[in-house]
């Protein structure tokens, strides 16, 4: 009984700050301004289909790039030891010690037409290039801010791989490529899937990055929801419907990731 009593504050916190907001959003999504039941909010979402597609596309691109960059970094960190390992880990963690908005603002100043990057290109007679207020700038901001969330889960999984498993594969005649393809990579897939989830979910729902680096030219789901609650197009019922649909889609994606992650347990030489 005492052990259950310890969990009461946590249950109360979850009920107040997680379950209650979800219930409120659900009620708003299925009601009109007069309080009656309606499905019109979900029908009105059709006009923003492009925002849904754009959000998931940019988030998917950022996630794929994070995997391509993050996996080699995590593998390198897991294989290295000593001061080099500590230095590389600190460099990956260092940006996370700064405020999220400050990190994003720094890229805004770097990418603008009179920014540092265009000034560098100007030394060679190139540019200025239009980098700010583009979809590429948004993807860059996602990669920069969320890359550590890809590296760390993969690193933690690879680091825990028993060296005896690798030695056994080498004793059976497997070369380095075969060891990686048939042993290390399959065993690291849970970390990869965890990293994909941790990068894709905040990327698809971000609004600060798209607002600062994409300007008003690129409308993503986060900006759309923000407009419905705080912007001039005030419509909390439509905003709740969009939030509810996005939450369901994200939960389905997480369930699929967990399903495939649970299935990747065996190693075949």
Short mmCIF file of C-alpha atoms in Angstrom, two decimals:
data_model
loop_
_atom_site.label_atom_id
_atom_site.label_comp_id
_atom_site.label_asym_id
_atom_site.label_seq_id
_atom_site.Cartn_x
_atom_site.Cartn_y
_atom_site.Cartn_z
CA UNK A 1 0.00 0.00 0.00
CA UNK A 2 2.87 2.35 0.83
CA UNK A 3 4.49 1.69 -2.56
CA UNK A 4 1.24 2.63 -4.31
CA UNK A 5 0.95 5.82 -2.26
CA UNK A 6 4.30 6.97 -3.64
CA UNK A 7 2.82 6.98 -7.15
CA UNK A 8 -0.17 9.18 -6.23
CA UNK A 9 1.62 12.52 -6.90
CA UNK A 10 2.74 11.23 -10.30
CA UNK A 11 -0.75 10.02 -11.17
CA UNK A 12 -2.21 13.36 -10.09
CA UNK A 13 0.36 15.25 -12.14
CA UNK A 14 -0.37 13.11 -15.23
CA UNK A 15 -4.10 13.54 -14.78
CA UNK A 16 -3.88 17.31 -14.40
CA UNK A 17 -1.32 18.19 -17.05
CA UNK A 18 -1.64 15.34 -19.60
CA UNK A 19 -5.03 13.66 -19.49
CA UNK A 20 -7.10 16.77 -18.72
CA UNK A 21 -5.67 18.83 -21.64
CA UNK A 22 -6.24 15.92 -24.03
CA UNK A 23 -9.86 15.64 -22.89
CA UNK A 24 -10.35 19.39 -23.31
CA UNK A 25 -8.87 19.29 -26.82
CA UNK A 26 -11.10 16.34 -27.70
CA UNK A 27 -14.21 18.17 -26.49
CA UNK A 28 -13.28 21.30 -28.45
CA UNK A 29 -12.53 19.27 -31.58
CA UNK A 30 -16.03 17.74 -31.66
CA UNK A 31 -17.99 20.87 -30.72
CA UNK A 32 -18.89 24.12 -32.44
CA UNK A 33 -18.68 27.66 -31.14
CA UNK A 34 -22.20 27.25 -29.75
CA UNK A 35 -21.26 24.07 -27.87
CA UNK A 36 -23.12 21.59 -30.08
CA UNK A 37 -21.66 18.38 -31.47
CA UNK A 38 -20.17 18.72 -34.96
CA UNK A 39 -17.71 17.16 -37.38
CA UNK A 40 -17.29 20.37 -39.36
CA UNK A 41 -13.95 21.08 -37.68
CA UNK A 42 -12.46 17.95 -39.25
CA UNK A 43 -14.01 18.79 -42.62
CA UNK A 44 -12.47 22.27 -42.50
CA UNK A 45 -9.04 20.67 -42.16
CA UNK A 46 -9.15 19.71 -45.84
CA UNK A 47 -8.15 23.25 -46.83
CA UNK A 48 -4.87 22.75 -44.94
CA UNK A 49 -3.93 19.42 -46.53
CA UNK A 50 -0.80 21.00 -48.03
CA UNK A 51 0.38 22.03 -44.54
CA UNK A 52 0.00 18.43 -43.35
CA UNK A 53 1.95 17.06 -46.32
CA UNK A 54 4.65 19.72 -46.05
CA UNK A 55 5.10 19.16 -42.32
CA UNK A 56 5.51 15.40 -42.62
CA UNK A 57 7.77 15.74 -45.68
CA UNK A 58 10.17 18.20 -44.05
CA UNK A 59 10.18 16.20 -40.82
CA UNK A 60 10.92 13.01 -42.76
CA UNK A 61 13.79 14.68 -44.65
CA UNK A 62 15.27 16.02 -41.42
CA UNK A 63 14.94 12.60 -39.77
CA UNK A 64 16.65 10.79 -42.66
CA UNK A 65 19.54 13.28 -42.66
CA UNK A 66 19.86 12.91 -38.88
CA UNK A 67 20.12 9.14 -39.30
CA UNK A 68 22.77 9.47 -42.02
CA UNK A 69 24.81 11.89 -39.91
CA UNK A 70 23.99 10.60 -36.45
CA UNK A 71 24.70 6.89 -36.93
CA UNK A 72 28.36 7.31 -37.98
CA UNK A 73 28.86 9.82 -35.17
CA UNK A 74 27.32 7.47 -32.61
CA UNK A 75 29.33 4.52 -33.92
CA UNK A 76 32.53 6.56 -33.74
CA UNK A 77 31.78 7.71 -30.19
CA UNK A 78 31.04 4.16 -29.06
CA UNK A 79 34.30 2.81 -30.46
CA UNK A 80 36.54 5.59 -29.16
CA UNK A 81 37.84 5.92 -25.60
CA UNK A 82 39.78 8.43 -23.55
CA UNK A 83 39.89 12.20 -24.02
CA UNK A 84 38.73 12.06 -27.65
CA UNK A 85 35.56 10.28 -26.59
CA UNK A 86 34.88 12.83 -23.85
CA UNK A 87 35.61 15.78 -26.14
CA UNK A 88 33.31 14.53 -28.91
CA UNK A 89 30.52 13.84 -26.41
CA UNK A 90 30.86 17.33 -24.96
CA UNK A 91 30.71 18.94 -28.42
CA UNK A 92 27.48 17.07 -29.18
CA UNK A 93 25.92 18.00 -25.85
CA UNK A 94 27.16 21.61 -25.79
CA UNK A 95 24.42 23.13 -28.01
CA UNK A 96 21.76 21.53 -25.78
CA UNK A 97 23.01 23.61 -22.85
CA UNK A 98 21.82 26.75 -24.64
CA UNK A 99 18.24 27.91 -25.01
CA UNK A 100 16.37 26.42 -27.97
CA UNK A 101 15.32 29.83 -29.31
CA UNK A 102 18.83 31.24 -29.02
CA UNK A 103 20.21 28.34 -31.04
CA UNK A 104 17.60 28.91 -33.73
CA UNK A 105 18.13 32.68 -33.74
CA UNK A 106 21.84 32.11 -34.33
CA UNK A 107 21.05 30.32 -37.58
CA UNK A 108 18.72 33.15 -38.56
CA UNK A 109 21.62 35.60 -38.38
CA UNK A 110 23.94 33.19 -40.20
CA UNK A 111 21.57 32.51 -43.10
CA UNK A 112 20.18 35.99 -43.80
CA UNK A 113 21.25 37.84 -46.97
CA UNK A 114 23.75 39.98 -45.04
CA UNK A 115 24.73 37.15 -42.72
CA UNK A 116 28.07 35.47 -42.08
CA UNK A 117 27.63 32.67 -44.64
CA UNK A 118 26.79 35.05 -47.49
CA UNK A 119 29.66 37.30 -46.39
CA UNK A 120 31.98 34.29 -46.73
CA UNK A 121 30.69 33.51 -50.22
CA UNK A 122 31.11 37.18 -51.15
CA UNK A 123 34.86 36.80 -50.63
CA UNK A 124 34.87 34.52 -53.68
CA UNK A 125 32.49 36.69 -55.70
CA UNK A 126 29.52 34.42 -55.08
CA UNK A 127 26.02 35.22 -53.88
CA UNK A 128 24.23 36.57 -52.08
CA UNK A 129 22.11 33.44 -51.85
CA UNK A 130 18.55 33.31 -50.55
CA UNK A 131 18.92 30.88 -47.66
CA UNK A 132 16.66 32.34 -45.00
CA UNK A 133 12.87 32.01 -45.31
CA UNK A 134 13.17 28.75 -47.24
CA UNK A 135 12.20 25.15 -46.58
CA UNK A 136 15.88 24.23 -46.65
CA UNK A 137 16.53 26.59 -43.75
CA UNK A 138 13.73 24.93 -41.78
CA UNK A 139 15.19 21.46 -42.38
CA UNK A 140 18.63 22.75 -41.39
CA UNK A 141 17.19 24.13 -38.15
CA UNK A 142 15.50 20.79 -37.41
CA UNK A 143 18.72 18.87 -38.03
CA UNK A 144 20.81 21.19 -35.89
CA UNK A 145 18.41 21.21 -32.95
CA UNK A 146 17.40 17.54 -32.94
CA UNK A 147 20.57 15.73 -34.10
CA UNK A 148 21.71 14.99 -30.51
CA UNK A 149 18.43 13.12 -29.96
CA UNK A 150 19.46 10.79 -32.77
CA UNK A 151 23.08 10.36 -31.73
CA UNK A 152 22.60 9.63 -28.03
CA UNK A 153 20.11 6.69 -28.26
CA UNK A 154 22.20 4.98 -30.96
CA UNK A 155 25.38 5.60 -29.00
CA UNK A 156 23.94 4.14 -25.80
CA UNK A 157 22.85 0.96 -27.61
CA UNK A 158 26.10 0.41 -29.53
CA UNK A 159 28.17 1.02 -26.41
CA UNK A 160 26.32 -1.77 -24.60
CA UNK A 161 26.98 -4.39 -27.28
CA UNK A 162 29.03 -7.16 -25.71
CA UNK A 163 32.50 -7.25 -27.34
CA UNK A 164 32.40 -11.04 -27.04
CA UNK A 165 29.61 -11.12 -29.63
CA UNK A 166 31.83 -9.26 -32.10
CA UNK A 167 34.79 -11.49 -31.26
CA UNK A 168 32.63 -14.57 -31.83
CA UNK A 169 31.63 -13.29 -35.27
CA UNK A 170 35.27 -12.62 -36.14
CA UNK A 171 36.25 -16.11 -34.96
CA UNK A 172 33.65 -17.51 -37.34
CA UNK A 173 35.42 -15.78 -40.24
CA UNK A 174 33.36 -12.58 -40.56
CA UNK A 175 35.27 -9.54 -41.82
CA UNK A 176 34.67 -5.99 -40.57
CA UNK A 177 31.91 -5.26 -43.09
CA UNK A 178 30.09 -8.50 -42.27
CA UNK A 179 30.43 -7.89 -38.53
CA UNK A 180 28.83 -4.47 -38.92
CA UNK A 181 26.11 -5.63 -41.31
CA UNK A 182 25.12 -8.82 -39.50
CA UNK A 183 25.90 -8.03 -35.84
CA UNK A 184 26.37 -4.37 -34.92
CA UNK A 185 23.68 -2.82 -37.12
CA UNK A 186 20.89 -5.30 -36.21
CA UNK A 187 21.67 -4.92 -32.51
CA UNK A 188 21.69 -1.12 -32.82
CA UNK A 189 18.30 -0.90 -34.56
CA UNK A 190 16.36 -0.27 -31.31
CA UNK A 191 18.51 2.83 -30.80
CA UNK A 192 17.96 3.91 -34.41
CA UNK A 193 14.20 3.55 -34.09
CA UNK A 194 14.22 5.40 -30.78
CA UNK A 195 16.23 8.20 -32.37
CA UNK A 196 13.86 8.37 -35.35
CA UNK A 197 10.93 8.78 -32.98
CA UNK A 198 12.70 11.43 -30.90
CA UNK A 199 13.60 13.46 -34.00
CA UNK A 200 10.49 13.01 -36.14
CA UNK A 201 7.89 13.90 -33.50
CA UNK A 202 9.30 17.32 -32.49
CA UNK A 203 10.16 18.06 -36.13
CA UNK A 204 6.63 17.47 -37.40
CA UNK A 205 5.11 19.61 -34.65
CA UNK A 206 7.64 22.45 -34.43
CA UNK A 207 6.54 26.02 -34.95
CA UNK A 208 9.45 28.08 -33.59
CA UNK A 209 11.93 26.81 -36.19
CA UNK A 210 9.56 27.31 -39.11
CA UNK A 211 8.58 30.77 -37.86
CA UNK A 212 12.16 32.01 -37.39
CA UNK A 213 13.84 30.34 -40.37
CA UNK A 214 10.93 29.89 -42.77
CA UNK A 215 9.19 33.22 -42.25
CA UNK A 216 5.60 33.49 -43.41
CA UNK A 217 6.24 31.62 -46.66
CA UNK A 218 6.13 28.12 -45.19
CA UNK A 219 3.10 27.07 -43.15
CA UNK A 220 3.60 23.96 -41.04
CA UNK A 221 1.24 22.24 -38.63
CA UNK A 222 2.76 23.87 -35.59
CA UNK A 223 2.27 27.33 -37.08
CA UNK A 224 -1.24 26.42 -38.18
CA UNK A 225 -2.23 25.34 -34.67
CA UNK A 226 -0.59 28.44 -33.20
CA UNK A 227 -2.64 30.61 -35.57
CA UNK A 228 -5.89 28.99 -34.45
CA UNK A 229 -5.22 29.60 -30.77
CA UNK A 230 -3.16 32.81 -30.67
CA UNK A 231 -3.26 34.32 -34.15
CA UNK A 232 -5.73 36.43 -36.05
CA UNK A 233 -7.55 33.36 -37.36
CA UNK A 234 -8.75 32.52 -33.85
CA UNK A 235 -10.64 29.22 -33.93
CA UNK A 236 -9.76 26.94 -30.99
CA UNK A 237 -12.22 24.29 -32.21
CA UNK A 238 -10.41 23.89 -35.55
CA UNK A 239 -7.05 24.11 -33.79
CA UNK A 240 -8.11 21.34 -31.41
CA UNK A 241 -9.22 19.15 -34.32
CA UNK A 242 -5.89 19.61 -36.07
CA UNK A 243 -4.02 18.88 -32.84
CA UNK A 244 -6.07 15.75 -32.21
CA UNK A 245 -5.52 14.37 -35.72
CA UNK A 246 -1.79 15.11 -35.54
CA UNK A 247 -1.57 13.43 -32.14
CA UNK A 248 -3.28 10.30 -33.48
CA UNK A 249 -0.93 10.19 -36.49
CA UNK A 250 2.11 10.56 -34.24
CA UNK A 251 0.86 7.80 -31.92
CA UNK A 252 0.37 5.49 -34.90
CA UNK A 253 3.92 6.23 -36.07
CA UNK A 254 5.26 5.51 -32.58
CA UNK A 255 3.32 2.24 -32.41
CA UNK A 256 4.79 1.15 -35.75
CA UNK A 257 8.29 2.06 -34.60
CA UNK A 258 7.84 0.09 -31.38
CA UNK A 259 6.46 -2.88 -33.31
CA UNK A 260 9.46 -3.04 -35.64
CA UNK A 261 11.83 -2.34 -32.78
CA UNK A 262 10.50 -5.31 -30.80
CA UNK A 263 11.01 -7.52 -33.83
CA UNK A 264 14.70 -6.70 -34.27
CA UNK A 265 16.18 -8.87 -31.55
CA UNK A 266 18.01 -11.66 -33.30
CA UNK A 267 21.43 -11.73 -34.98
CA UNK A 268 22.14 -14.10 -37.85
CA UNK A 269 25.67 -14.70 -39.09
#
